[in-house]
PDB file of C-alpha atoms in Angstrom:
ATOM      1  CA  UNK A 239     -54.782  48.241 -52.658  1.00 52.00           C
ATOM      2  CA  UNK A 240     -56.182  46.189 -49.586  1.00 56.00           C
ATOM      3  CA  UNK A 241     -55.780  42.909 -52.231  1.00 57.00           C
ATOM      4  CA  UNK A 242     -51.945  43.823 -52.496  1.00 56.00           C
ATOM      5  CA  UNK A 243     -51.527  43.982 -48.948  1.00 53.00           C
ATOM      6  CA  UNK A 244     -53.628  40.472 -47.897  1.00 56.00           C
ATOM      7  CA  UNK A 245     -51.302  39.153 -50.754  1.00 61.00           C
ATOM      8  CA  UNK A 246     -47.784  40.459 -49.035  1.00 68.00           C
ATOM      9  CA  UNK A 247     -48.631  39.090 -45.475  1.00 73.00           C
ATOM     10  CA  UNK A 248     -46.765  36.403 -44.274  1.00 71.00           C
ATOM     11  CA  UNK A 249     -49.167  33.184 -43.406  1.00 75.00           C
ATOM     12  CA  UNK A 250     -49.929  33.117 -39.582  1.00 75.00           C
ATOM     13  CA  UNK A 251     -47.641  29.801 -38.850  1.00 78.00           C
ATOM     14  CA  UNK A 252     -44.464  32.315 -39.699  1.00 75.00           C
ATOM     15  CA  UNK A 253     -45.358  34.788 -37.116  1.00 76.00           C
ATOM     16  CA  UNK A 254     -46.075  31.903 -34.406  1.00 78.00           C
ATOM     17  CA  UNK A 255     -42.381  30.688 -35.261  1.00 76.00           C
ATOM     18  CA  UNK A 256     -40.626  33.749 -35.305  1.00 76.00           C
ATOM     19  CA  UNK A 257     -42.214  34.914 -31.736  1.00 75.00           C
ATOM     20  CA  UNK A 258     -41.176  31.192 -30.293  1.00 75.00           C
ATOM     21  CA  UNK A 259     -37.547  31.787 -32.107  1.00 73.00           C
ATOM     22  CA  UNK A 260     -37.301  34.922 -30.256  1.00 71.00           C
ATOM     23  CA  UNK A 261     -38.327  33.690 -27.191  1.00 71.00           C
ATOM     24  CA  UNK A 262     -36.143  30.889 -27.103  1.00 70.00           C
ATOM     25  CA  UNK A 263     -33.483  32.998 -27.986  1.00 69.00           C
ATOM     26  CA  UNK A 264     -33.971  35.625 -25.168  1.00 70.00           C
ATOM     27  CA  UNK A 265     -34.016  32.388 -22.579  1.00 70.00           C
ATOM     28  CA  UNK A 266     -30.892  31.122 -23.646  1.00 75.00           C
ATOM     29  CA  UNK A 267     -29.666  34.744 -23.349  1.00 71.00           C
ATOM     30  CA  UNK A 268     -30.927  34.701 -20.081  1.00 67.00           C
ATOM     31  CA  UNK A 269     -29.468  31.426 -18.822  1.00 67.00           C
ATOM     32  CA  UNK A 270     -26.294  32.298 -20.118  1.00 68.00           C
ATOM     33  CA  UNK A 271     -26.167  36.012 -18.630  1.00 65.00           C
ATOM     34  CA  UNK A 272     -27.237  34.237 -15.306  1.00 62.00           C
ATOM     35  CA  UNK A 273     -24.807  31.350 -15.082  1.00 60.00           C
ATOM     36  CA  UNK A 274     -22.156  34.140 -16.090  1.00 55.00           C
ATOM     37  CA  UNK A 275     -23.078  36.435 -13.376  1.00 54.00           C
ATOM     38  CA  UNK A 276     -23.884  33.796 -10.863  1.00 54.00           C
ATOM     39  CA  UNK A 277     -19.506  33.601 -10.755  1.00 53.00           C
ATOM     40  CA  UNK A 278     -20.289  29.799 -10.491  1.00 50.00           C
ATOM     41  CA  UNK A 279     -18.319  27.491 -13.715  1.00 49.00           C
ATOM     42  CA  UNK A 280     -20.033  24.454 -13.341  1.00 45.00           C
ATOM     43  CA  UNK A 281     -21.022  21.911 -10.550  1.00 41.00           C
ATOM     44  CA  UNK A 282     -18.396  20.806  -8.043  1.00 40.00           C
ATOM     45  CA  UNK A 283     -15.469  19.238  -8.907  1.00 44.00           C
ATOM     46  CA  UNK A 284     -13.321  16.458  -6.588  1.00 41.00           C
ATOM     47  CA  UNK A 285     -10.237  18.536  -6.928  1.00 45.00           C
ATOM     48  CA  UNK A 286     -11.710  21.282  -5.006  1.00 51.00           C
ATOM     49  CA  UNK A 287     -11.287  21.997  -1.678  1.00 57.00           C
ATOM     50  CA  UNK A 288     -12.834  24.296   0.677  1.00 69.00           C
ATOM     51  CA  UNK A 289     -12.656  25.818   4.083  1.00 76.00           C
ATOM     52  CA  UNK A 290     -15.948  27.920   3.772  1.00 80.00           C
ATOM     53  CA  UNK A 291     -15.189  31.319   5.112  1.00 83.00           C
ATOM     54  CA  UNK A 292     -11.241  30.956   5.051  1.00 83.00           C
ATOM     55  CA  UNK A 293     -10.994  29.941   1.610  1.00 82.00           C
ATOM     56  CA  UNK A 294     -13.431  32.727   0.462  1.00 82.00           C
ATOM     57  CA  UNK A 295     -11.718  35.278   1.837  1.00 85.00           C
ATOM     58  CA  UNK A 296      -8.280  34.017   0.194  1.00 86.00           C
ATOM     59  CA  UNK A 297      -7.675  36.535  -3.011  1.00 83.00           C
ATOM     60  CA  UNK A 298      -7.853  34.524  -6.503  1.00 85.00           C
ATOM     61  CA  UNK A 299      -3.856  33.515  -6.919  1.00 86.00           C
ATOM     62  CA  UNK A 300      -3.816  32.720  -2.879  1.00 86.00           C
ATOM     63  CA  UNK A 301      -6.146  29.934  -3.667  1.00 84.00           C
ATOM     64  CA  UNK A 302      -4.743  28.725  -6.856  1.00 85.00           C
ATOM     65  CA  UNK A 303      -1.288  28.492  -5.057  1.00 83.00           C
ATOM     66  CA  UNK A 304      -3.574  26.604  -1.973  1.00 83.00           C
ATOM     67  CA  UNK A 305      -4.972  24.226  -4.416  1.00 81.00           C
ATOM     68  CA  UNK A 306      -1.600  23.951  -6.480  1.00 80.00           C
ATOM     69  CA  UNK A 307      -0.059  22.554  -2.679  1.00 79.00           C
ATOM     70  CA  UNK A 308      -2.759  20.392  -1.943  1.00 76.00           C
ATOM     71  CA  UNK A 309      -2.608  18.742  -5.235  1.00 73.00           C
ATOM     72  CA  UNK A 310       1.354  18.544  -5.171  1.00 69.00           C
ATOM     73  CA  UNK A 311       0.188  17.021  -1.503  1.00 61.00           C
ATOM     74  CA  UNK A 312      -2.393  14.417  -1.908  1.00 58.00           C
ATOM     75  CA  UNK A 313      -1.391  13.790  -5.971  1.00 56.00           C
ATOM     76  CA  UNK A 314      -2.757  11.999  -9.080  1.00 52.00           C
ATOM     77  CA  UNK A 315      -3.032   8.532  -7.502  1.00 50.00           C
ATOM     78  CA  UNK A 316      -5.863  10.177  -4.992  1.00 65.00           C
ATOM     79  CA  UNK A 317      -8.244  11.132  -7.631  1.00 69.00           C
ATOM     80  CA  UNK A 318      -7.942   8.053  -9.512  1.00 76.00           C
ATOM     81  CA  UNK A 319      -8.851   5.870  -5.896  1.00 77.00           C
ATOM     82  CA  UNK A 320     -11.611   8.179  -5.312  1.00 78.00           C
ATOM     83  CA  UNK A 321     -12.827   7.380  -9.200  1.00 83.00           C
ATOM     84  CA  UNK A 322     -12.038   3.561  -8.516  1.00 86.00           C
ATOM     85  CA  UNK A 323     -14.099   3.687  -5.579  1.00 85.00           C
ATOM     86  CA  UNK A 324     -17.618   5.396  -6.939  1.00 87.00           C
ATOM     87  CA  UNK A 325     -17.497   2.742  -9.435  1.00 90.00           C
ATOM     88  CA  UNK A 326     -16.785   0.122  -6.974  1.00 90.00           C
ATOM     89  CA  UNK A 327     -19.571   2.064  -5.153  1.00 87.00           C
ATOM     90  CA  UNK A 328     -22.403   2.009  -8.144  1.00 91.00           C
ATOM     91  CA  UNK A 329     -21.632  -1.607  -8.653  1.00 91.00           C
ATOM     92  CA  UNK A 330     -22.564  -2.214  -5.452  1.00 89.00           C
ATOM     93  CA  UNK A 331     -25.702   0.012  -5.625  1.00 88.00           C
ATOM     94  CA  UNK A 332     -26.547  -1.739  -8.611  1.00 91.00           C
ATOM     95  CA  UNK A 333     -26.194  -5.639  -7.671  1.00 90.00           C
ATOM     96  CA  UNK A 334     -28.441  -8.107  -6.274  1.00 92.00           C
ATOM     97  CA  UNK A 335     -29.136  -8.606  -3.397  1.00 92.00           C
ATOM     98  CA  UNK A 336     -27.400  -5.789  -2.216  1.00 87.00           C
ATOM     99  CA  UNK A 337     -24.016  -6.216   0.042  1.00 89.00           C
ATOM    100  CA  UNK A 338     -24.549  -3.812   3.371  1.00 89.00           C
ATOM    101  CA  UNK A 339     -21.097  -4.431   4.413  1.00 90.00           C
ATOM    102  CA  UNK A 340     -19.445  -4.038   0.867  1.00 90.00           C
ATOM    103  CA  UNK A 341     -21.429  -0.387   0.451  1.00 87.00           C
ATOM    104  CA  UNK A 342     -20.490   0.323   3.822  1.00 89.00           C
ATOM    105  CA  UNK A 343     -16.815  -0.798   3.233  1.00 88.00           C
ATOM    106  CA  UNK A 344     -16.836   1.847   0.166  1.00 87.00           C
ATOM    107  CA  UNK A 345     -18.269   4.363   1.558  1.00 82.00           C
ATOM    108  CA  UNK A 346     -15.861   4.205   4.353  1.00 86.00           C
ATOM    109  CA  UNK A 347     -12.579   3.991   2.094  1.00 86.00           C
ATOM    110  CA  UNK A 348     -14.206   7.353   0.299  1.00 84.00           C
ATOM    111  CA  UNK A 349     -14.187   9.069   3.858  1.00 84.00           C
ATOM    112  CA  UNK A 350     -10.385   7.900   4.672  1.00 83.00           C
ATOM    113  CA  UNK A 351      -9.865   9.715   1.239  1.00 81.00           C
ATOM    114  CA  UNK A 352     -11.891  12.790   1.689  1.00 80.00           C
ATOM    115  CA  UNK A 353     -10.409  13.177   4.924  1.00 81.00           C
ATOM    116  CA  UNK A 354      -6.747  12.577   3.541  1.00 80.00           C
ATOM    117  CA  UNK A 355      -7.694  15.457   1.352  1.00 78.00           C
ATOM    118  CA  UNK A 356      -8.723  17.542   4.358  1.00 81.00           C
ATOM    119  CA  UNK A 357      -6.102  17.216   6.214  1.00 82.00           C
ATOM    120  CA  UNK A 358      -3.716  18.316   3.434  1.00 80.00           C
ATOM    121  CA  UNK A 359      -5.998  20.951   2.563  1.00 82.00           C
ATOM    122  CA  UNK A 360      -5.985  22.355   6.234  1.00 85.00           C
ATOM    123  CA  UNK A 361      -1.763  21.844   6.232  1.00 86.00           C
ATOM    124  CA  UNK A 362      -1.394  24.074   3.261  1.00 85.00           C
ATOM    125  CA  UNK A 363      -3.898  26.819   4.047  1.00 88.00           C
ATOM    126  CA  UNK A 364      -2.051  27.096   7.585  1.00 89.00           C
ATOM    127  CA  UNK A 365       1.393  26.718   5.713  1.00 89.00           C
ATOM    128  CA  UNK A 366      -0.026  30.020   3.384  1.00 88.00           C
ATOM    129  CA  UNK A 367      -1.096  31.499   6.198  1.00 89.00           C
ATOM    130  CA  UNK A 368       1.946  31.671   8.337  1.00 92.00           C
ATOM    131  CA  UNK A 369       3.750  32.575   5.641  1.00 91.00           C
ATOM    132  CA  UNK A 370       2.022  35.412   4.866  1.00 89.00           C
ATOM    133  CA  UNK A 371       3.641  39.481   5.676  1.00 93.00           C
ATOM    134  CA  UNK A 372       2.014  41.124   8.758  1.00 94.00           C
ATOM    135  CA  UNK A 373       0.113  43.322   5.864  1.00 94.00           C
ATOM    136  CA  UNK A 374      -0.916  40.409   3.901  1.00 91.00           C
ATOM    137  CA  UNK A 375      -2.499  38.909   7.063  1.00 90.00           C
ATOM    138  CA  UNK A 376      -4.200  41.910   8.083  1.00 93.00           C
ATOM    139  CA  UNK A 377      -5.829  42.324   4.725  1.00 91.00           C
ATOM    140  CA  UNK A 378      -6.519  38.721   5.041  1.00 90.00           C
ATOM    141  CA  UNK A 379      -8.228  39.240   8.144  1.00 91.00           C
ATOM    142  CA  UNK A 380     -10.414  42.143   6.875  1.00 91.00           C
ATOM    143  CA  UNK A 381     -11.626  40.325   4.262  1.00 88.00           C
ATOM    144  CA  UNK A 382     -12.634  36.619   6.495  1.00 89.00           C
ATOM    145  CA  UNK A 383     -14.018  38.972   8.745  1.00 90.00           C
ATOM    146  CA  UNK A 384     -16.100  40.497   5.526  1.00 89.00           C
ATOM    147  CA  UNK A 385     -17.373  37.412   4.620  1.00 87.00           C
ATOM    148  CA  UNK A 386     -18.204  36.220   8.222  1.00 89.00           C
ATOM    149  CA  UNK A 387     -20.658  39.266   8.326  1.00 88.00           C
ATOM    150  CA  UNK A 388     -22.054  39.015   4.630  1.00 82.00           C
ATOM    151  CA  UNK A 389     -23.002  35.015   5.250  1.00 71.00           C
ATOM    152  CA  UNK A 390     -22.252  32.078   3.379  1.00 59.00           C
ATOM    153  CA  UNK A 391     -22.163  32.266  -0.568  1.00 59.00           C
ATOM    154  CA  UNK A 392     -22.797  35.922  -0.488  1.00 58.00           C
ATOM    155  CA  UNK A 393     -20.992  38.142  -3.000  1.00 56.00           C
ATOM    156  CA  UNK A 394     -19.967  41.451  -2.765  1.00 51.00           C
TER     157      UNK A 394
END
């Protein structure tokens, strides 16, 4: 009887592989339950734009109309500069000997850009703002005063 059962075992390299299978799976479970959780889709993208607390206390289709009106703003042709200009930028980075004033040139056209964006982003929150019923603002204002007192990147 003790033959039959030496016989049936599986050979020790099968057990190694199916405890590393499982444990690979559970991490990828893992990552993906904490990237999931975490609220966060990704890293950041150009198109968004963000006044910390204000922003964050906005309700989901208050900032999809915000960033719907800064895009209608600012437009296409501002995302394709600020592409034009990190490749200008790495070419820069990349040649030799490297041009100071060029990189600093760049970088400086990327800040007139970013700050474009600002600006428009600042005009269209206020805009949404005024806008708003005396309700609406109030509820507003409980929740930016909410996320003043939890801190920055805190969830409920």
């Amino acid at each position: 009887m003790s033959d039959e059962t030496q016989k049936r075992r599986s050979p020790g390299w099968m057990r190694v592989a199916l405890v590393l299978s499982l444990a690979l799976n559970l991490l990828i479970v893992g990552a993906v339950v904490g990237a999931v959780s975490s609220g966060k889709k990704g890293g950041p993208r150009m198109s968004d734009v963000s006044f910390g607390p204000y922003t964050s206390a906005l309700d989901r289709e208050d900032r999809r109309a915000l960033r719907r009106a800064i895009r209608d703003d600012t437009g296409r042709p501002n995302r394709a500069a600020a592409r034009e200009n990190f490749q200008t930028f790495l070419s820069v980075l990349r040649a030799e000997p490297l041009d100071v004033a060029e990189m600093t040139r760049v970088f400086e056209a990327q800040g007139a850009l970013a700050q474009a964006r600002q600006s428009a982003g600042k005009a269209a929150l206020l805009e949404h703002i005024a806008q708003m019923s005396a309700a609406d603002r109030a509820a507003f204002a409980d929740r930016l005063e909410e996320v003043l007192q939890r801190g920055p990147g805190k969830r409920p």
